[in-house]
XYZ file of C-alpha atoms in Angstrom:
664
model
C -58.895 -215.580 -6.360
C -57.244 -212.402 -7.332
C -53.648 -212.471 -7.472
C -51.718 -209.104 -5.941
C -49.571 -207.460 -8.217
C -46.351 -206.341 -6.444
C -47.047 -202.149 -6.191
C -43.117 -200.288 -5.797
C -43.695 -196.919 -4.193
C -43.018 -193.942 -6.384
C -39.555 -191.894 -6.323
C -39.787 -189.109 -4.208
C -37.526 -186.417 -5.194
C -35.355 -185.124 -2.259
C -35.596 -181.160 -1.877
C -32.031 -180.955 -3.922
C -33.418 -181.447 -6.623
C -36.673 -179.275 -6.270
C -34.806 -176.456 -5.825
C -32.879 -177.287 -9.113
C -35.963 -177.807 -10.687
C -37.646 -174.284 -9.625
C -34.633 -172.089 -9.946
C -34.309 -173.656 -13.788
C -37.850 -172.540 -14.298
C -37.740 -169.025 -13.298
C -34.369 -168.720 -15.555
C -36.178 -170.114 -17.894
C -39.498 -167.339 -17.412
C -36.524 -164.341 -16.544
C -36.904 -163.176 -20.147
C -40.289 -164.170 -21.149
C -41.379 -161.473 -18.844
C -41.274 -158.384 -20.090
C -42.730 -159.241 -22.661
C -45.702 -160.371 -20.487
C -48.293 -157.978 -18.830
C -46.841 -156.989 -15.262
C -49.593 -158.139 -13.661
C -49.191 -161.967 -15.374
C -45.109 -161.288 -13.903
C -46.541 -160.650 -10.268
C -48.512 -163.523 -10.062
C -46.431 -165.901 -11.303
C -43.318 -164.371 -9.186
C -45.851 -164.710 -6.298
C -46.024 -168.664 -6.681
C -42.132 -168.639 -7.681
C -41.651 -167.385 -3.975
C -44.086 -169.278 -2.124
C -42.156 -172.222 -4.206
C -39.115 -171.583 -2.193
C -40.713 -171.423 0.896
C -42.499 -174.125 0.806
C -38.930 -175.929 0.227
C -37.271 -173.682 3.544
C -40.968 -174.561 5.745
C -43.006 -177.487 4.360
C -46.212 -175.695 6.749
C -45.907 -173.545 3.505
C -47.279 -175.803 1.067
C -50.067 -175.061 -0.275
C -53.131 -177.887 -0.086
C -55.390 -179.159 -2.485
C -57.947 -176.907 -2.366
C -55.558 -174.046 -2.236
C -54.344 -174.608 -5.479
C -57.627 -175.261 -7.206
C -58.410 -171.865 -5.644
C -54.790 -170.485 -7.010
C -55.733 -171.571 -10.175
C -58.781 -170.127 -11.165
C -57.751 -166.998 -9.677
C -54.205 -167.491 -12.380
C -56.842 -167.982 -15.377
C -58.991 -165.558 -14.022
C -55.717 -162.964 -14.295
C -54.672 -164.286 -17.111
C -58.753 -163.329 -19.010
C -58.403 -160.042 -17.262
C -55.425 -159.136 -18.866
C -55.228 -160.127 -22.257
C -59.171 -161.404 -22.759
C -58.165 -164.853 -24.291
C -56.564 -167.684 -23.288
C -54.781 -167.898 -27.043
C -52.703 -166.081 -29.204
C -49.184 -165.359 -28.763
C -49.813 -163.194 -25.522
C -52.641 -165.000 -24.151
C -51.485 -168.438 -25.037
C -47.718 -167.585 -23.375
C -49.464 -166.107 -20.225
C -51.411 -168.870 -19.565
C -48.468 -171.425 -20.092
C -46.003 -169.319 -17.945
C -48.979 -169.722 -15.076
C -49.976 -173.563 -15.424
C -46.047 -174.031 -14.978
C -45.624 -172.142 -12.016
C -48.864 -174.016 -10.336
C -47.473 -177.096 -11.568
C -43.806 -176.586 -9.449
C -46.906 -176.427 -5.807
C -47.028 -180.108 -6.503
C -43.683 -181.913 -6.660
C -44.629 -184.852 -4.669
C -42.833 -188.018 -6.668
C -40.157 -188.076 -9.473
C -42.764 -188.124 -11.703
C -44.160 -184.909 -11.265
C -40.431 -183.273 -11.312
C -39.944 -185.063 -15.106
C -43.575 -183.224 -16.400
C -42.724 -179.915 -15.427
C -38.800 -179.990 -16.319
C -40.796 -181.329 -20.199
C -43.101 -178.316 -19.809
C -40.129 -176.256 -19.260
C -38.749 -177.861 -22.958
C -41.854 -176.022 -24.127
C -41.734 -172.520 -22.626
C -38.370 -171.955 -23.981
C -40.181 -172.807 -27.730
C -42.646 -169.781 -26.502
C -39.686 -167.281 -25.963
C -38.690 -167.162 -29.569
C -42.481 -166.516 -30.895
C -40.895 -162.712 -28.845
C -37.265 -162.839 -29.857
C -34.900 -165.249 -31.714
C -32.096 -163.184 -31.267
C -28.962 -165.170 -31.162
C -28.156 -163.672 -27.374
C -31.063 -165.630 -26.285
C -30.554 -168.719 -28.028
C -27.130 -169.151 -25.851
C -28.932 -168.378 -22.713
C -31.917 -170.881 -23.451
C -29.245 -173.718 -24.836
C -27.763 -173.202 -21.109
C -31.169 -173.860 -19.734
C -32.224 -176.846 -21.861
C -28.743 -177.941 -20.812
C -29.473 -177.735 -16.655
C -32.883 -179.273 -17.591
C -31.751 -182.000 -19.080
C -28.861 -182.600 -16.574
C -31.770 -182.516 -14.299
C -34.093 -185.027 -16.305
C -30.406 -187.518 -16.396
C -30.257 -187.338 -12.470
C -33.863 -187.611 -12.214
C -33.867 -191.046 -14.200
C -30.185 -191.885 -12.709
C -30.429 -195.319 -10.657
C -27.542 -195.382 -8.684
C -25.219 -191.894 -7.791
C -22.241 -190.529 -5.674
C -21.094 -187.740 -7.253
C -23.918 -186.336 -8.727
C -23.783 -183.610 -10.745
C -20.472 -185.148 -13.046
C -22.716 -188.536 -13.860
C -25.869 -186.323 -15.035
C -23.561 -183.805 -17.004
C -21.510 -186.514 -18.819
C -25.034 -188.521 -20.321
C -26.005 -184.612 -21.030
C -23.657 -183.896 -23.168
C -22.912 -187.548 -25.150
C -26.677 -186.683 -25.635
C -26.452 -183.256 -27.460
C -23.175 -184.591 -29.837
C -25.171 -187.174 -30.803
C -28.275 -185.423 -31.551
C -25.871 -182.714 -33.755
C -25.350 -184.402 -36.773
C -28.948 -185.029 -36.969
C -30.198 -181.687 -35.457
C -27.624 -180.184 -38.926
C -29.127 -182.498 -41.776
C -32.917 -181.784 -40.026
C -32.201 -177.785 -40.837
C -29.852 -177.538 -43.788
C -32.510 -180.045 -45.705
C -35.408 -180.495 -43.803
C -38.400 -178.182 -46.308
C -39.076 -174.810 -45.374
C -41.865 -172.550 -45.436
C -42.189 -168.890 -46.991
C -42.176 -167.462 -43.377
C -41.022 -168.409 -40.285
C -43.611 -171.140 -38.085
C -44.334 -168.328 -35.490
C -46.070 -166.232 -37.643
C -48.874 -166.883 -37.948
C -50.432 -163.196 -37.529
C -51.418 -163.293 -33.817
C -50.911 -160.685 -31.819
C -49.654 -158.548 -34.492
C -49.749 -155.346 -32.180
C -45.900 -155.119 -30.914
C -44.167 -152.379 -29.583
C -41.295 -151.549 -32.118
C -38.765 -148.731 -32.081
C -38.581 -146.368 -34.803
C -40.093 -143.878 -36.617
C -44.639 -143.139 -36.713
C -46.037 -141.550 -39.865
C -45.907 -138.520 -38.015
C -43.379 -135.518 -36.913
C -43.954 -133.282 -34.532
C -41.418 -131.332 -32.150
C -39.352 -133.982 -29.942
C -40.540 -137.084 -32.132
C -37.165 -137.476 -33.954
C -34.914 -136.405 -31.291
C -36.354 -139.056 -28.853
C -34.588 -141.934 -31.218
C -31.223 -140.129 -31.374
C -31.109 -141.018 -28.010
C -31.698 -145.094 -28.889
C -28.906 -146.788 -28.506
C -30.818 -149.833 -31.294
C -29.788 -151.262 -35.184
C -32.111 -149.960 -37.385
C -31.097 -151.966 -40.490
C -28.314 -153.447 -42.052
C -26.688 -152.170 -45.223
C -24.459 -154.226 -48.207
C -23.384 -152.634 -51.098
C -22.525 -154.205 -54.351
C -19.673 -151.315 -55.199
C -18.245 -148.479 -53.050
C -20.321 -146.999 -50.910
C -21.687 -143.315 -51.161
C -19.704 -140.559 -49.483
C -20.944 -140.003 -45.728
C -22.590 -136.733 -46.694
C -24.790 -138.764 -49.392
C -26.029 -141.414 -47.307
C -29.825 -139.750 -47.051
C -32.213 -143.017 -46.450
C -36.350 -141.759 -47.606
C -38.521 -142.918 -45.724
C -41.627 -140.881 -45.039
C -42.873 -138.371 -46.744
C -45.027 -135.480 -44.483
C -47.392 -133.372 -46.757
C -50.058 -131.949 -44.159
C -48.918 -129.878 -41.202
C -51.582 -127.895 -38.915
C -48.563 -125.742 -37.108
C -46.962 -127.971 -34.904
C -47.818 -131.825 -36.739
C -46.414 -132.670 -39.812
C -48.576 -136.124 -41.067
C -48.403 -137.925 -44.670
C -51.842 -136.446 -45.493
C -53.724 -137.667 -48.843
C -51.729 -135.938 -51.868
C -53.332 -136.233 -55.220
C -51.990 -138.526 -58.119
C -52.711 -136.962 -61.206
C -50.938 -136.018 -63.429
C -47.710 -137.663 -64.753
C -47.040 -141.271 -63.003
C -44.784 -140.677 -59.957
C -42.290 -143.123 -60.770
C -41.130 -140.958 -63.662
C -37.656 -139.920 -63.505
C -35.934 -136.585 -65.741
C -32.746 -138.117 -65.689
C -30.803 -140.361 -63.143
C -27.378 -140.580 -62.471
C -24.738 -142.643 -60.528
C -27.478 -145.853 -59.963
C -25.862 -148.109 -56.699
C -27.553 -151.280 -55.798
C -27.390 -152.878 -52.071
C -29.285 -155.101 -50.392
C -30.814 -154.320 -46.707
C -31.716 -155.994 -44.065
C -34.670 -154.011 -41.968
C -34.827 -154.948 -38.039
C -37.815 -154.650 -36.958
C -40.479 -152.068 -37.137
C -44.499 -153.278 -37.416
C -44.873 -150.671 -40.288
C -45.238 -151.322 -43.241
C -42.942 -148.376 -44.657
C -38.632 -149.080 -45.398
C -35.688 -147.446 -45.823
C -33.590 -147.070 -49.425
C -31.033 -144.578 -50.681
C -32.051 -140.830 -51.791
C -33.172 -141.834 -54.833
C -35.041 -145.265 -55.045
C -35.413 -146.440 -59.040
C -36.503 -149.483 -58.474
C -36.584 -152.499 -55.779
C -36.512 -156.769 -55.382
C -39.237 -158.299 -52.799
C -41.134 -154.901 -51.781
C -42.968 -152.512 -53.657
C -42.132 -149.108 -55.362
C -44.766 -147.240 -54.220
C -44.956 -143.376 -55.401
C -42.777 -140.578 -54.029
C -40.143 -142.909 -54.382
C -40.641 -144.741 -51.466
C -40.202 -148.497 -50.638
C -43.524 -150.083 -48.705
C -43.522 -153.671 -47.550
C -46.583 -156.071 -48.408
C -47.429 -156.431 -44.952
C -45.896 -155.068 -41.481
C -42.342 -155.994 -41.007
C -43.044 -158.069 -37.956
C -39.213 -159.656 -38.430
C -36.091 -159.072 -40.115
C -37.220 -157.974 -43.450
C -34.077 -158.444 -46.284
C -34.830 -156.579 -49.926
C -32.794 -155.325 -52.494
C -32.809 -152.327 -54.503
C -31.286 -149.789 -57.164
C -31.186 -146.085 -56.143
C -30.054 -143.493 -58.354
C -27.625 -140.440 -56.735
C -27.657 -137.730 -58.639
C -31.775 -137.924 -59.727
C -33.871 -134.879 -61.618
C -37.424 -135.834 -60.803
C -40.517 -134.635 -63.339
C -42.451 -131.474 -62.248
C -45.946 -132.917 -60.682
C -49.669 -131.682 -61.318
C -50.961 -128.082 -60.573
C -53.150 -129.927 -58.224
C -50.036 -131.760 -56.190
C -48.110 -128.033 -56.223
C -50.871 -126.395 -54.548
C -51.543 -129.501 -52.301
C -47.971 -128.983 -51.152
C -48.153 -124.596 -50.691
C -51.114 -125.814 -48.503
C -49.774 -123.744 -44.702
C -53.118 -124.505 -41.892
C -54.463 -120.618 -40.682
C -53.892 -118.559 -38.080
C -50.327 -119.962 -37.853
C -48.432 -117.196 -40.467
C -47.397 -114.307 -38.139
C -46.959 -111.040 -39.540
C -43.113 -111.328 -38.610
C -43.271 -114.829 -40.829
C -44.511 -112.660 -43.147
C -42.121 -109.996 -43.962
C -38.956 -112.549 -43.137
C -40.222 -114.356 -46.267
C -41.430 -110.968 -47.839
C -37.343 -109.586 -47.660
C -36.149 -112.776 -48.927
C -38.008 -111.652 -52.751
C -36.645 -108.646 -52.663
C -35.867 -107.183 -56.232
C -37.921 -110.597 -57.689
C -35.818 -113.114 -56.292
C -36.211 -116.340 -57.976
C -37.140 -119.846 -55.741
C -33.544 -120.900 -55.892
C -32.166 -117.884 -54.343
C -35.264 -117.433 -51.496
C -33.240 -121.333 -50.490
C -30.402 -119.554 -50.133
C -30.994 -116.940 -48.741
C -32.695 -118.671 -46.252
C -30.374 -121.306 -45.278
C -27.918 -118.290 -45.124
C -30.933 -117.039 -42.121
C -30.172 -120.719 -40.088
C -26.469 -119.989 -40.663
C -25.680 -116.591 -39.698
C -28.446 -116.321 -36.826
C -28.412 -117.433 -33.465
C -29.599 -121.072 -34.426
C -28.232 -124.040 -31.850
C -28.537 -127.188 -32.695
C -29.876 -129.364 -29.664
C -30.973 -132.025 -28.250
C -32.472 -130.435 -25.166
C -34.817 -127.450 -26.907
C -36.797 -125.498 -24.282
C -41.104 -125.912 -24.615
C -42.215 -123.434 -27.785
C -45.814 -122.822 -26.928
C -49.304 -123.301 -29.379
C -47.035 -122.072 -32.130
C -43.433 -123.326 -32.722
C -42.816 -122.454 -35.673
C -42.556 -118.794 -34.966
C -41.319 -119.107 -31.202
C -38.573 -121.576 -33.517
C -37.831 -118.711 -35.419
C -37.549 -115.625 -33.470
C -37.330 -116.165 -29.994
C -35.512 -119.774 -28.637
C -33.650 -120.549 -31.553
C -32.201 -124.440 -29.953
C -34.008 -127.466 -31.565
C -33.043 -130.181 -33.272
C -33.662 -131.664 -37.059
C -37.402 -131.406 -36.842
C -37.596 -128.452 -35.755
C -35.155 -126.556 -38.680
C -37.117 -128.931 -41.042
C -40.625 -128.080 -39.953
C -39.508 -124.224 -39.851
C -37.661 -124.441 -43.182
C -40.693 -126.278 -45.014
C -43.196 -123.429 -43.361
C -41.502 -120.696 -45.336
C -40.695 -122.580 -47.993
C -44.908 -122.667 -48.824
C -44.601 -118.985 -47.116
C -42.372 -118.206 -50.426
C -44.577 -119.943 -53.114
C -42.287 -122.694 -53.367
C -44.069 -126.412 -52.947
C -42.249 -128.507 -50.244
C -42.114 -131.271 -47.999
C -40.627 -133.274 -45.073
C -39.029 -136.506 -45.274
C -38.286 -138.831 -42.836
C -35.204 -141.098 -42.489
C -31.420 -141.834 -41.637
C -28.421 -140.369 -42.284
C -25.172 -141.567 -42.718
C -23.985 -145.099 -41.152
C -21.746 -146.917 -39.249
C -18.549 -148.825 -41.387
C -18.658 -152.658 -40.213
C -15.080 -153.525 -41.245
C -15.706 -157.036 -39.437
C -18.669 -158.102 -41.340
C -18.145 -155.977 -44.424
C -21.404 -153.565 -44.397
C -22.538 -150.365 -43.061
C -24.964 -150.317 -40.132
C -27.273 -147.555 -39.267
C -29.013 -146.880 -35.552
C -31.679 -144.747 -34.489
C -29.593 -142.437 -33.503
C -29.323 -141.691 -36.801
C -32.449 -140.016 -37.202
C -32.838 -137.012 -39.297
C -35.470 -134.627 -40.815
C -34.930 -132.762 -43.581
C -36.746 -131.349 -46.742
C -37.778 -130.908 -50.238
C -38.536 -128.418 -52.744
C -39.865 -128.431 -56.177
C -37.343 -125.793 -58.267
C -38.156 -124.904 -61.870
C -36.653 -127.162 -63.835
C -35.288 -129.330 -61.296
C -38.025 -131.727 -59.671
C -37.616 -132.314 -55.706
C -34.382 -131.476 -54.873
C -32.819 -132.569 -51.368
C -32.251 -129.815 -49.149
C -30.866 -130.181 -45.436
C -31.234 -127.019 -43.103
C -29.927 -128.852 -40.330
C -26.760 -129.177 -42.040
C -26.862 -124.979 -42.294
C -26.639 -124.536 -38.556
C -22.999 -122.968 -37.962
C -20.744 -126.194 -36.477
C -19.629 -123.319 -33.332
C -23.210 -122.846 -31.951
C -23.436 -127.423 -32.139
C -24.557 -127.997 -27.968
C -21.742 -130.568 -26.937
C -23.603 -129.949 -23.605
C -26.850 -132.380 -25.164
C -24.550 -135.223 -25.427
C -24.648 -134.629 -29.254
C -21.734 -133.160 -31.426
C -21.911 -133.451 -35.647
C -19.525 -135.400 -37.349
C -19.712 -132.653 -40.699
C -21.644 -130.584 -42.803
C -24.993 -132.467 -42.582
C -23.530 -136.018 -41.143
C -26.407 -137.743 -38.131
C -25.738 -137.093 -34.527
C -23.739 -139.326 -32.160
C -22.809 -139.311 -28.181
C -19.173 -138.648 -27.727
C -16.994 -140.632 -25.731
C -15.100 -138.396 -23.187
C -12.296 -141.466 -22.161
C -9.141 -141.916 -24.577
C -9.350 -142.396 -27.628
C -7.972 -145.898 -27.388
C -11.036 -146.953 -25.076
C -13.431 -145.446 -27.921
C -11.821 -147.674 -30.128
C -12.178 -150.770 -28.355
C -15.647 -149.640 -27.688
C -16.457 -149.201 -31.239
C -14.675 -152.148 -32.292
C -16.362 -154.513 -30.069
C -19.989 -152.994 -31.144
C -18.539 -154.121 -34.365
C -17.377 -157.665 -33.610
C -20.989 -158.524 -31.853
C -22.836 -157.117 -34.414
C -21.292 -158.586 -37.308
C -22.091 -161.870 -34.881
C -25.368 -161.015 -34.471
C -25.682 -160.380 -38.389
C -24.470 -163.739 -39.361
C -26.693 -165.361 -36.638
C -29.596 -163.803 -39.016
C -28.604 -164.173 -42.523
C -27.573 -168.298 -41.931
C -29.781 -169.302 -39.423
C -32.968 -166.914 -39.060
C -33.188 -166.434 -42.873
C -31.627 -169.611 -44.088
C -34.729 -170.013 -46.572
C -36.262 -172.621 -49.107
C -34.532 -170.391 -51.872
C -31.236 -170.529 -49.716
C -31.213 -174.772 -49.446
C -32.314 -174.680 -53.137
C -29.203 -172.412 -53.589
C -27.157 -175.519 -51.401
C -28.532 -177.939 -53.723
C -27.168 -176.409 -56.611
C -23.827 -176.101 -55.591
C -23.345 -179.949 -54.624
C -24.635 -180.443 -58.078
C -28.342 -181.918 -57.123
C -30.352 -178.814 -58.119
C -32.461 -180.183 -60.351
C -33.973 -182.344 -57.206
C -36.413 -179.551 -56.590
C -38.709 -179.376 -52.777
C -39.874 -182.979 -53.437
C -36.705 -184.457 -53.927
C -35.472 -182.040 -50.899
C -37.381 -184.045 -49.030
C -36.603 -187.491 -50.372
C -32.959 -186.339 -49.659
C -33.100 -185.189 -46.446
C -34.901 -188.704 -45.429
C -32.033 -190.203 -46.882
C -29.378 -188.367 -45.666
C -31.306 -188.068 -41.596
C -32.144 -191.609 -41.831
C -28.070 -192.674 -42.482
C -27.086 -190.398 -40.399
C -28.806 -191.842 -37.406
C -27.795 -195.403 -38.643
C -23.892 -194.177 -38.285
C -25.294 -192.685 -34.960
C -26.523 -196.102 -32.924
C -23.544 -198.159 -35.064
C -21.243 -195.855 -32.824
C -23.631 -196.901 -29.635
C -23.934 -200.241 -30.663
C -20.097 -200.916 -31.387
C -18.786 -198.723 -28.041
C -17.694 -200.000 -25.219
C -20.567 -199.455 -22.628
C -19.752 -198.632 -19.521
C -20.120 -200.734 -16.062
C -22.925 -200.710 -13.502
C -20.981 -198.740 -10.811
C -22.228 -200.933 -7.889
C -20.907 -204.187 -10.321
C -17.667 -201.867 -10.779
C -17.306 -201.692 -6.740
C -17.806 -205.420 -6.614
C -15.754 -206.993 -9.164
C -13.040 -204.896 -7.443
C -14.269 -206.333 -3.850
C -13.907 -209.673 -4.927
C -10.455 -209.187 -6.876
C -9.253 -207.954 -3.366
C -9.754 -211.127 -1.906
C -8.804 -212.745 -4.606
C -5.964 -212.281 -3.667
C -5.739 -213.659 -0.856
C -7.220 -217.299 -2.679
C -10.636 -215.939 -1.432
C -12.077 -215.640 -5.187
C -15.922 -216.766 -5.816
C -16.215 -219.470 -7.363
C -18.092 -219.911 -10.922
C -21.737 -219.646 -10.472
C -22.265 -217.964 -6.728
C -23.381 -215.309 -5.386
C -22.557 -212.887 -3.119
C -23.762 -214.014 -0.343
C -23.040 -217.105 -0.484
C -19.486 -215.883 -1.342
C -19.366 -214.026 1.796
C -20.133 -216.612 4.230
C -17.659 -218.792 2.421
C -14.681 -215.682 3.302
C -16.479 -215.669 6.643
C -15.956 -218.736 7.675
C -12.522 -219.261 5.885
C -11.118 -215.171 7.721
C -13.367 -214.758 11.054
C -11.330 -211.167 11.251
C -12.683 -209.779 7.349
C -16.079 -210.876 9.220
C -16.816 -207.003 9.486
C -15.732 -205.142 6.629
C -17.482 -208.406 3.857
C -20.563 -207.569 5.942
C -20.742 -203.836 5.751
C -20.051 -204.358 2.294
C -22.880 -206.941 1.597
C -25.629 -204.952 3.724
C -24.829 -201.843 1.207
C -23.950 -203.971 -1.708
C -27.177 -206.442 -1.816
C -30.457 -203.272 -1.169
C -28.284 -201.245 -3.777
C -27.873 -204.071 -6.388
C -31.572 -206.119 -6.148
C -33.213 -203.828 -4.471
C -36.179 -201.441 -5.792
C -35.253 -197.820 -5.155
C -31.150 -197.841 -4.416
C -30.404 -194.942 -2.450
C -27.917 -192.488 -4.681
C -25.268 -192.071 -1.646
C -24.309 -195.989 -1.824
C -22.033 -195.651 -4.230
C -20.074 -192.930 -2.397
C -20.043 -195.306 0.949
C -19.063 -198.355 -1.328
C -16.111 -195.998 -1.705
C -15.348 -194.981 1.429
C -15.593 -198.630 2.598
C -12.910 -200.250 -0.283
C -10.433 -197.327 0.522
C -9.994 -199.300 3.986
C -10.414 -203.020 2.647
C -6.893 -204.456 2.347
C -7.280 -207.971 3.440
C -3.678 -209.919 3.862
C -2.466 -213.425 3.233
C -2.204 -214.958 7.292
C 0.865 -216.158 7.591
């Protein structure tokens, strides 16, 4: 004969819990939506809106077949946008879509628990795209709210639901904190970040491209993002010497300058005829999705990166996360004479772009047999003497931008001056090339380093002079400061210094804004150095400071296991020895019994609540109503399968009015 087992119904979550979870999923998805295609965000937003409407009007809740159809549409949407359901973006899009669909079937408490756990995975997905401190703090709040919801879902009784759930979450976080710290410091590190798997390497980053044309650099000047941080080992160079060399452009079609394919024959391109004023420093470059790096002009040695020809730094692969490297630069260096083939390559000019008035201008500078240095000085004097203006809003230049800039508009940004100057030098028979990089840096007194911003983007020229090699010339610095266009929200801080935006407010407000920016960036730098960049070398360095440097990688793993076990044991011992909080229902019943004991009606040893209540009613019929009401609430909640979370509050209300007195 089959035996039927009792099956208690699955607890049904209330409307507030469904709303709580829905808002948490929306909050957790918000930072991810800008990283995905707008069609993925539109579909997920439509599902979120449908979930919120279903909370208000139950008839909007989709049925089973409609959910199947929405699931197929969501998968097809991901495939149509990314062509795959794997990879960083394709996988994140599919996961977000499925989580949004899960919100439409929150029928039982178990559904909410599963969705809340999936929200935790969604939080982890965010760090595949961004690891900034601000996002980490924001997602920590989301995770805390999620754990509070789980604590509320697993509570058997309630009454003041938020406070006990929040207390449970805080206690769990404090218990997990020492374990997290041990794992962070001692868990063996990989040589690359866990999320750096080579998937979806193409990601839009802010920074230089490998070409320059009118408007390319000025677009960066209006960008307020950080380019890189620099920490000097000694006294930093003066501001007008902080030229951060990045790219060398050799080839031009009259409008656009590109790297080209310069010949590599003759003397070694890294050889130096002389070098002085050497300076060591460390650079932390923000992600650029490019291989080229930046260093003070002129880098002579580097650690962790490649010093390529023309004294350029290159990474082994595209910089998809913050990169830290060390460089040694010689601020006063002289390069040897290049090969004849390289010299000829630096003199090439596109046919059809050189006009008669350009030739006449250069011929006037070459008059009376002037040498190359004299031609360079006369060209700079021409930019200073004539009505050239420095502006972020130059007029259009037409099909021949160099000629139009030199003789018609005479208004432009650094790329206009660099391109025109390099063209004039080649026309005068002086080999030249354009260099892209940054100029200047902002000291951060709080963090003890310098900040270089995208707004410091700059372009200058290098010319080949007899006996001196390649010499840096900044034609933009030759513009008369009185012809700086302040109406375009820019100004020049000294000759050759980068363009900055100017605050119209009082000086104290400008200082306050600058101090706030430096403080925020110093926090970001500490987060980058001590958390994101904490590597295997840092772990071994920590062991050496503790006198355990001989352990090595395997010893580190053993130390991690031992330390984690001891920490976990200490936490468990504290939990065992900590006084346990009584069950809220038992605590209310004990208060009920104490008040009856004051009138001589305490429960007998072994007497149950129901028998005790009957005896109290028999002895004191005047207490029958409050005693019966109390037991009618207490007994089902204490011994029933699914207590009402509001029972504790109702019992408290009854106890506030229950003050029995002895009979006279």
